[in-house]
Short mmCIF file of C-alpha atoms in Angstrom, two decimals:
data_model
loop_
_atom_site.label_atom_id
_atom_site.label_comp_id
_atom_site.label_asym_id
_atom_site.label_seq_id
_atom_site.Cartn_x
_atom_site.Cartn_y
_atom_site.Cartn_z
CA UNK T 1 0.00 0.00 0.00
CA UNK T 2 1.40 3.39 -0.98
CA UNK T 3 1.89 6.21 1.50
CA UNK T 4 -1.00 8.13 -0.03
CA UNK T 5 -3.29 5.11 0.19
CA UNK T 6 -2.34 4.51 3.83
CA UNK T 7 -3.04 8.16 4.61
CA UNK T 8 -6.45 7.98 2.92
CA UNK T 9 -7.30 4.76 4.76
CA UNK T 10 -6.31 6.31 8.09
CA UNK T 11 -8.44 9.37 7.34
CA UNK T 12 -11.44 7.18 6.54
CA UNK T 13 -11.07 5.24 9.79
CA UNK T 14 -10.76 8.51 11.73
CA UNK T 15 -13.90 9.92 10.08
CA UNK T 16 -15.84 6.77 10.91
CA UNK T 17 -14.58 6.87 14.50
CA UNK T 18 -15.60 10.50 14.96
CA UNK T 19 -19.09 9.76 13.63
CA UNK T 20 -19.38 7.08 16.30
CA UNK T 21 -18.25 9.63 18.90
CA UNK T 22 -20.93 12.06 17.70
CA UNK T 23 -23.56 9.60 18.97
CA UNK T 24 -21.98 8.79 22.33
CA UNK T 25 -23.51 11.58 24.45
CA UNK T 26 -26.13 13.25 22.27
CA UNK T 27 -28.85 10.58 22.78
CA UNK T 28 -28.44 11.00 26.55
CA UNK T 29 -28.36 14.80 26.75
CA UNK T 30 -31.29 15.08 24.32
CA UNK T 31 -33.58 13.92 27.12
CA UNK T 32 -33.01 16.81 29.53
CA UNK T 33 -34.59 19.62 27.44
CA UNK T 34 -37.87 17.69 27.07
CA UNK T 35 -37.98 15.70 30.31
CA UNK T 36 -40.88 17.83 31.60
CA UNK T 37 -42.93 17.05 28.48
CA UNK T 38 -42.09 13.37 28.75
CA UNK T 39 -43.05 13.33 32.43
CA UNK T 40 -46.40 14.97 31.70
CA UNK T 41 -47.14 12.71 28.74
CA UNK T 42 -46.15 9.46 30.47
CA UNK T 43 -47.42 10.50 33.93
CA UNK T 44 -44.01 10.10 35.55
CA UNK T 45 -43.34 11.23 39.10
CA UNK T 46 -40.32 13.48 39.69
CA UNK T 47 -38.47 10.50 41.17
CA UNK T 48 -39.21 8.39 38.09
CA UNK T 49 -38.13 11.20 35.79
CA UNK T 50 -34.89 11.51 37.73
CA UNK T 51 -34.32 7.78 37.39
CA UNK T 52 -34.91 8.02 33.65
CA UNK T 53 -32.13 10.59 33.29
CA UNK T 54 -29.79 8.62 35.58
CA UNK T 55 -30.14 5.19 33.93
CA UNK T 56 -27.34 5.73 31.35
CA UNK T 57 -24.75 6.55 34.01
CA UNK T 58 -25.79 3.48 36.00
CA UNK T 59 -25.25 1.47 32.82
CA UNK T 60 -21.80 3.00 32.39
CA UNK T 61 -20.88 1.60 35.80
CA UNK T 62 -22.60 -1.79 35.59
CA UNK T 63 -22.03 -2.75 31.96
CA UNK T 64 -18.39 -1.71 31.52
CA UNK T 65 -16.89 -5.08 32.65
CA UNK T 66 -19.25 -6.97 30.32
CA UNK T 67 -18.45 -4.58 27.49
CA UNK T 68 -14.73 -5.23 27.92
CA UNK T 69 -15.28 -9.01 27.71
CA UNK T 70 -17.52 -8.65 24.64
CA UNK T 71 -14.98 -6.45 22.89
CA UNK T 72 -12.24 -8.99 23.60
CA UNK T 73 -14.27 -11.88 22.18
CA UNK T 74 -16.07 -10.29 19.25
CA UNK T 75 -13.58 -7.56 18.33
CA UNK T 76 -13.96 -3.80 18.36
CA UNK T 77 -15.16 -3.47 14.76
CA UNK T 78 -18.14 -5.79 15.16
CA UNK T 79 -19.01 -4.64 18.65
CA UNK T 80 -19.02 -0.94 17.74
CA UNK T 81 -21.29 -1.69 14.77
CA UNK T 82 -23.60 -3.66 17.07
CA UNK T 83 -23.53 -0.80 19.58
CA UNK T 84 -24.66 1.68 16.91
CA UNK T 85 -27.54 -0.61 15.99
CA UNK T 86 -28.48 -0.84 19.66
CA UNK T 87 -28.36 2.98 20.04
CA UNK T 88 -30.79 3.26 17.15
CA UNK T 89 -33.07 0.58 18.59
CA UNK T 90 -32.97 2.19 22.04
CA UNK T 91 -33.82 5.59 20.56
CA UNK T 92 -36.92 4.20 18.83
CA UNK T 93 -38.02 2.20 21.85
CA UNK T 94 -37.61 5.18 24.18
CA UNK T 95 -39.77 7.35 21.93
CA UNK T 96 -42.57 4.95 20.98
CA UNK T 97 -42.59 2.21 23.62
CA UNK T 98 -44.72 3.98 26.21
CA UNK T 99 -43.60 4.17 29.84
CA UNK T 100 -41.94 0.72 29.94
CA UNK T 101 -40.27 1.38 26.60
CA UNK T 102 -38.91 4.71 27.82
CA UNK T 103 -37.00 2.99 30.61
CA UNK T 104 -35.97 -0.09 28.64
CA UNK T 105 -34.95 1.99 25.64
CA UNK T 106 -32.88 4.30 27.82
CA UNK T 107 -31.17 1.27 29.40
CA UNK T 108 -30.41 -0.12 25.92
CA UNK T 109 -28.94 3.25 24.97
CA UNK T 110 -26.81 3.33 28.11
CA UNK T 111 -25.51 -0.21 27.57
CA UNK T 112 -24.69 0.44 23.92
CA UNK T 113 -22.88 3.68 24.66
CA UNK T 114 -20.92 1.88 27.37
CA UNK T 115 -19.53 -0.43 24.68
CA UNK T 116 -18.45 2.67 22.76
CA UNK T 117 -16.93 4.20 25.91
CA UNK T 118 -14.60 1.23 26.21
CA UNK T 119 -14.15 0.44 22.52
CA UNK T 120 -13.37 3.81 20.94
CA UNK T 121 -10.24 4.54 23.05
CA UNK T 122 -9.01 1.04 22.19
CA UNK T 123 -9.36 1.74 18.48
CA UNK T 124 -7.53 5.04 18.91
CA UNK T 125 -4.63 3.37 20.70
CA UNK T 126 -4.51 0.58 18.11
CA UNK T 127 -4.90 2.54 14.85
CA UNK T 128 -3.28 5.86 15.81
CA UNK T 129 -0.45 4.89 18.20
CA UNK T 130 1.70 7.91 17.34
CA UNK T 131 -1.15 10.43 17.53
CA UNK T 132 -3.05 9.33 20.63
CA UNK T 133 -3.35 12.77 22.34
CA UNK T 134 -4.53 14.54 19.17
CA UNK T 135 -7.03 11.87 18.11
CA UNK T 136 -8.28 11.46 21.68
CA UNK T 137 -8.86 15.22 21.74
CA UNK T 138 -10.83 15.12 18.48
CA UNK T 139 -12.88 12.24 19.85
CA UNK T 140 -13.70 14.13 23.04
CA UNK T 141 -14.46 17.33 21.11
CA UNK T 142 -16.91 15.60 18.77
CA UNK T 143 -18.51 13.77 21.69
CA UNK T 144 -19.04 17.09 23.50
CA UNK T 145 -20.24 18.64 20.25
CA UNK T 146 -22.88 15.95 19.89
CA UNK T 147 -24.05 16.63 23.43
CA UNK T 148 -24.25 20.37 22.77
CA UNK T 149 -26.09 19.81 19.49
CA UNK T 150 -28.89 17.75 21.01
CA UNK T 151 -29.07 19.94 24.10
CA UNK T 152 -29.66 23.04 21.99
CA UNK T 153 -31.74 21.44 19.23
CA UNK T 154 -34.16 19.05 20.90
CA UNK T 155 -36.51 21.60 22.45
CA UNK T 156 -37.04 23.58 19.21
CA UNK T 157 -37.61 20.32 17.34
CA UNK T 158 -40.10 19.23 19.98
CA UNK T 159 -42.03 22.47 19.50
CA UNK T 160 -42.41 21.57 15.84
CA UNK T 161 -42.95 17.81 15.82
CA UNK T 162 -43.40 16.71 19.45
CA UNK T 163 -40.89 15.17 21.81
CA UNK T 164 -41.12 11.64 20.36
CA UNK T 165 -40.09 12.64 16.85
CA UNK T 166 -37.60 15.17 18.19
CA UNK T 167 -35.72 12.42 20.04
CA UNK T 168 -36.09 10.06 17.09
CA UNK T 169 -34.67 12.62 14.64
CA UNK T 170 -31.21 12.29 16.22
CA UNK T 171 -31.27 8.65 15.13
CA UNK T 172 -30.39 9.89 11.65
CA UNK T 173 -26.89 10.62 12.95
CA UNK T 174 -26.66 7.02 14.13
CA UNK T 175 -27.67 5.74 10.69
CA UNK T 176 -24.98 7.84 9.02
CA UNK T 177 -22.34 6.66 11.50
CA UNK T 178 -23.31 3.02 11.04
CA UNK T 179 -23.24 3.28 7.24
CA UNK T 180 -19.81 4.92 7.19
CA UNK T 181 -18.39 2.55 9.83
CA UNK T 182 -19.60 -0.53 7.93
CA UNK T 183 -18.34 0.77 4.58
CA UNK T 184 -14.89 1.75 5.85
CA UNK T 185 -14.27 -1.56 7.58
CA UNK T 186 -15.79 -3.66 4.80
CA UNK T 187 -13.39 -1.96 2.37
CA UNK T 188 -10.46 -2.55 4.73
CA UNK T 189 -11.39 -6.22 5.11
CA UNK T 190 -11.74 -6.57 1.37
CA UNK T 191 -8.33 -5.06 0.83
CA UNK T 192 -6.73 -7.49 3.23
CA UNK T 193 -8.55 -10.47 1.75
CA UNK T 194 -7.57 -9.47 -1.80
CA UNK T 195 -3.87 -9.43 -1.10
CA UNK T 196 -2.19 -12.51 -2.59
CA UNK T 197 -0.43 -14.75 -0.13
CA UNK T 198 2.94 -15.84 -1.49
CA UNK T 199 3.29 -19.62 -1.65
CA UNK T 200 6.54 -21.44 -2.36
CA UNK T 201 5.55 -24.10 -4.89
CA UNK T 202 8.51 -26.32 -4.14
CA UNK T 203 8.26 -26.02 -0.36
CA UNK T 204 6.94 -29.39 0.83
CA UNK T 205 7.00 -29.97 4.57
CA UNK T 206 9.13 -32.86 5.76
CA UNK T 207 6.90 -35.19 7.73
CA UNK T 208 9.87 -36.52 9.64
CA UNK T 209 11.03 -33.13 10.81
CA UNK T 210 10.24 -32.26 14.42
CA UNK T 211 7.32 -29.94 14.90
CA UNK T 212 8.32 -26.92 16.97
CA UNK T 213 6.17 -25.98 19.93
CA UNK T 214 3.80 -23.11 19.17
CA UNK T 215 5.04 -19.78 20.48
CA UNK T 216 3.67 -18.91 23.85
CA UNK T 217 1.99 -15.51 23.96
CA UNK T 218 3.47 -13.31 26.64
CA UNK T 219 1.23 -13.02 29.65
CA UNK T 220 -0.50 -9.71 30.10
CA UNK T 221 0.43 -8.36 33.54
CA UNK T 222 -2.57 -7.74 35.74
CA UNK T 223 -3.54 -4.10 35.55
CA UNK T 224 -4.95 -4.39 39.06
CA UNK T 225 -1.42 -4.78 40.41
CA UNK T 226 -0.15 -1.61 38.78
CA UNK T 227 -0.21 1.55 40.93
CA UNK T 228 -0.91 3.72 37.87
CA UNK T 229 -4.22 1.91 37.37
CA UNK T 230 -5.48 2.89 40.81
CA UNK T 231 -4.17 6.42 40.49
CA UNK T 232 -6.19 6.72 37.27
CA UNK T 233 -9.20 5.16 38.98
CA UNK T 234 -9.11 7.87 41.65
CA UNK T 235 -8.50 10.58 39.07
CA UNK T 236 -11.39 9.50 36.84
CA UNK T 237 -13.72 8.96 39.80
CA UNK T 238 -13.12 12.56 40.86
CA UNK T 239 -13.47 13.80 37.29
CA UNK T 240 -16.68 11.95 36.47
CA UNK T 241 -18.30 12.57 39.86
CA UNK T 242 -17.58 16.30 39.68
CA UNK T 243 -18.84 16.44 36.10
CA UNK T 244 -22.11 14.62 36.80
CA UNK T 245 -22.72 16.58 40.00
CA UNK T 246 -22.04 19.88 38.26
CA UNK T 247 -24.21 18.96 35.28
CA UNK T 248 -27.10 18.08 37.58
CA UNK T 249 -27.01 21.08 39.92
CA UNK T 250 -25.19 23.98 38.25
CA UNK T 251 -28.42 25.61 36.95
CA UNK T 252 -29.87 25.55 40.49
CA UNK T 253 -26.68 26.95 41.99
CA UNK T 254 -26.57 29.78 39.45
CA UNK T 255 -30.21 30.60 40.15
CA UNK T 256 -29.91 30.50 43.95
CA UNK T 257 -26.41 31.90 44.49
CA UNK T 258 -25.72 34.12 41.46
CA UNK T 259 -29.27 35.47 41.15
CA UNK T 260 -29.87 34.37 37.55
CA UNK T 261 -33.32 33.67 36.21
CA UNK T 262 -34.19 30.05 35.44
CA UNK T 263 -33.62 30.67 31.73
CA UNK T 264 -30.39 32.53 32.41
CA UNK T 265 -29.18 29.79 34.71
CA UNK T 266 -29.81 27.19 32.00
CA UNK T 267 -27.87 29.25 29.49
CA UNK T 268 -25.06 29.76 31.99
CA UNK T 269 -24.84 26.03 32.58
CA UNK T 270 -24.70 25.47 28.81
CA UNK T 271 -21.44 27.46 28.76
CA UNK T 272 -19.88 24.73 30.89
CA UNK T 273 -20.91 22.07 28.35
CA UNK T 274 -20.20 23.89 25.10
CA UNK T 275 -16.68 24.94 26.06
CA UNK T 276 -15.83 21.27 26.48
CA UNK T 277 -15.42 21.18 22.71
CA UNK T 278 -12.67 23.79 22.90
CA UNK T 279 -10.92 22.13 25.82
CA UNK T 280 -10.78 18.82 23.99
CA UNK T 281 -8.99 20.38 21.02
CA UNK T 282 -6.64 22.80 22.78
CA UNK T 283 -5.06 20.56 25.41
CA UNK T 284 -3.82 17.52 23.40
CA UNK T 285 -1.22 19.53 21.41
CA UNK T 286 0.07 20.91 24.71
CA UNK T 287 0.35 17.41 26.13
CA UNK T 288 2.25 16.23 23.05
CA UNK T 289 4.91 18.93 23.34
CA UNK T 290 8.12 17.54 24.74
CA UNK T 291 9.09 20.85 26.36
CA UNK T 292 5.89 21.04 28.38
CA UNK T 293 5.78 18.70 31.36
CA UNK T 294 2.59 16.59 31.53
CA UNK T 295 2.32 17.33 35.23
CA UNK T 296 2.23 21.06 34.51
CA UNK T 297 -0.66 20.45 32.11
CA UNK T 298 -2.55 18.39 34.69
CA UNK T 299 -2.02 20.92 37.48
CA UNK T 300 -3.25 23.73 35.23
CA UNK T 301 -6.35 21.73 34.27
CA UNK T 302 -7.09 20.96 37.91
CA UNK T 303 -6.77 24.62 38.88
CA UNK T 304 -9.23 25.64 36.17
CA UNK T 305 -11.66 22.89 37.22
CA UNK T 306 -11.44 23.97 40.87
CA UNK T 307 -12.20 27.55 39.86
CA UNK T 308 -15.88 26.65 39.49
CA UNK T 309 -16.77 25.40 43.00
CA UNK T 310 -14.35 27.74 44.75
CA UNK T 311 -15.33 30.70 42.59
CA UNK T 312 -19.04 30.14 43.22
CA UNK T 313 -18.33 29.99 46.95
CA UNK T 314 -16.18 33.13 47.08
CA UNK T 315 -17.45 35.28 44.19
CA UNK T 316 -20.66 33.91 42.63
CA UNK T 317 -21.02 37.05 40.54
CA UNK T 318 -18.09 35.87 38.43
CA UNK T 319 -19.95 32.71 37.42
CA UNK T 320 -19.27 33.28 33.70
CA UNK T 321 -15.50 33.16 34.26
CA UNK T 322 -15.71 30.12 36.54
CA UNK T 323 -18.00 28.24 34.13
CA UNK T 324 -15.70 29.03 31.22
CA UNK T 325 -12.57 27.81 32.98
CA UNK T 326 -14.24 24.66 34.27
CA UNK T 327 -15.85 23.92 30.91
CA UNK T 328 -12.46 23.97 29.23
CA UNK T 329 -10.94 21.88 32.01
CA UNK T 330 -13.53 19.12 32.33
CA UNK T 331 -13.17 17.98 28.71
CA UNK T 332 -9.40 18.43 28.71
CA UNK T 333 -9.08 16.29 31.81
CA UNK T 334 -11.12 13.50 30.22
CA UNK T 335 -8.71 13.51 27.26
CA UNK T 336 -5.65 13.36 29.48
CA UNK T 337 -6.96 10.44 31.58
CA UNK T 338 -7.55 8.20 28.59
CA UNK T 339 -4.40 9.37 26.84
CA UNK T 340 -2.49 8.08 29.85
CA UNK T 341 -4.43 4.79 29.72
CA UNK T 342 -3.70 4.27 26.03
CA UNK T 343 -0.05 5.23 26.42
CA UNK T 344 1.03 3.34 29.54
CA UNK T 345 -1.08 0.17 29.27
CA UNK T 346 1.51 -1.65 27.15
CA UNK T 347 -0.82 -3.76 24.99
CA UNK T 348 -4.37 -3.69 23.60
CA UNK T 349 -5.46 -6.31 26.15
CA UNK T 350 -3.99 -4.34 29.04
CA UNK T 351 -5.52 -1.12 27.71
CA UNK T 352 -8.93 -2.77 27.55
CA UNK T 353 -8.68 -4.03 31.12
CA UNK T 354 -7.27 -0.80 32.48
CA UNK T 355 -9.93 1.28 30.73
CA UNK T 356 -12.68 -1.03 32.00
CA UNK T 357 -11.40 -0.78 35.58
CA UNK T 358 -11.09 3.00 35.45
CA UNK T 359 -14.56 3.48 33.95
CA UNK T 360 -16.35 0.95 36.15
CA UNK T 361 -15.22 2.57 39.39
CA UNK T 362 -15.41 6.12 38.06
CA UNK T 363 -18.94 5.88 36.75
CA UNK T 364 -20.08 4.02 39.88
CA UNK T 365 -19.04 7.03 41.95
CA UNK T 366 -20.54 9.42 39.37
CA UNK T 367 -23.89 7.62 39.40
CA UNK T 368 -24.52 8.43 43.07
CA UNK T 369 -22.96 11.89 43.16
CA UNK T 370 -25.96 13.99 42.03
CA UNK T 371 -28.19 12.34 44.66
CA UNK T 372 -25.50 12.73 47.31
CA UNK T 373 -25.09 16.43 46.55
CA UNK T 374 -28.85 16.86 46.66
CA UNK T 375 -28.94 15.20 50.08
CA UNK T 376 -26.18 17.49 51.36
CA UNK T 377 -28.12 20.50 50.05
CA UNK T 378 -31.30 19.35 51.80
CA UNK T 379 -29.43 18.69 55.05
CA UNK T 380 -27.60 22.04 55.11
CA UNK T 381 -30.19 24.24 53.43
CA UNK T 382 -27.70 25.77 51.00
CA UNK T 383 -25.09 25.15 48.34
CA UNK T 384 -21.93 25.69 50.41
CA UNK T 385 -21.78 22.03 51.47
CA UNK T 386 -22.30 20.57 47.96
CA UNK T 387 -19.74 22.96 46.46
CA UNK T 388 -17.20 21.97 49.11
CA UNK T 389 -17.84 18.30 48.26
CA UNK T 390 -17.16 19.01 44.57
CA UNK T 391 -13.99 20.90 45.51
CA UNK T 392 -12.84 17.94 47.63
CA UNK T 393 -13.49 15.51 44.76
CA UNK T 394 -11.47 17.69 42.38
CA UNK T 395 -8.62 18.12 44.86
CA UNK T 396 -8.35 14.36 45.28
CA UNK T 397 -8.47 13.98 41.50
CA UNK T 398 -5.69 16.53 41.07
CA UNK T 399 -3.29 14.74 43.43
CA UNK T 400 -3.88 11.27 41.94
CA UNK T 401 -3.73 12.52 38.37
CA UNK T 402 -0.54 14.50 38.91
CA UNK T 403 1.21 11.40 40.20
CA UNK T 404 -0.26 9.17 37.45
CA UNK T 405 0.98 11.25 34.53
CA UNK T 406 4.54 10.62 35.69
CA UNK T 407 4.13 7.23 34.00
CA UNK T 408 3.99 9.00 30.62
CA UNK T 409 7.70 9.72 30.75
CA UNK T 410 8.45 6.06 31.48
CA UNK T 411 6.16 4.68 28.77
#
């Protein structure tokens, strides 16, 4: 294969991968803008509506180990195609399956996206080993872009066609991703199959010759015994818990503490999400620079993240600055965590196991964080306690992550 052909093939794989990423958060965030309409139409209690929005994160925690096993047995290409089909099926079931279908469809969506959560970083590490930070950043940026797109577009669509068709409309993005993914990998498989295998016509095996023992594959060291794994577990637990807690309660904090209207608080919270696209793109080139220490990058990210809870405690009037800094940081931090995983794991099998461990624990903590922060708010009657909890989570994350990135220099 010529250099130009290899470059074109790599570009096609990257495009297909980014289309998968576009569908990895959008189907989840599309629910929030119309959850009130869904609750009214399906006669859901507030508790049931809260459960509906929390099901995907519970799936992230519970399904990750199973997703890792499935990816190992069936392969990333087939499993990601199956996950896209499941996202489409879950989208339709959530919209048109009534109350039971809403919950089952959302669970199917969560399980399918979990497969993508584990599988896409593996493909990046396998197919783009020399460009992991940059491709991981593009992946995170497109994922955040998909979330922003459905967050901003679902409500206007629902005004025109109703919430069912508004949620279903985003399934068109899934169809496009599935078509491109299947075409790119079918072409790649065809190219491999079409290559002639050289055969030596005169080479006839000697039946009397001893048969050598098959090579023994080197054992994959247990990722659970590696300190870097547990440092990344703590770092991602703090990252994901802070992100989910902030996503759930930032509009309320901005309304109660900064004096914004409900509409203004929603727009202010959107700043936190939208700027994730920028953070995903800006940080990876910094991480790839040899002159810039990875620990300096991580410490800077942590400081920007911490600006949100500490800023809202000390100067809530500066919420726009704090939301901007934290929005950039939350996406950048996600990129750095999984860049470290892909870089230090040592093999695809180790990367799969390390990623599964990090995500299982991290999303388990994230799943309970919004409820825990709500309980602290109810117990204290204000937002000081919850914001201090978020600051503590981020401080713990910063320490663990700073130590973990030291492994990048040794990889």
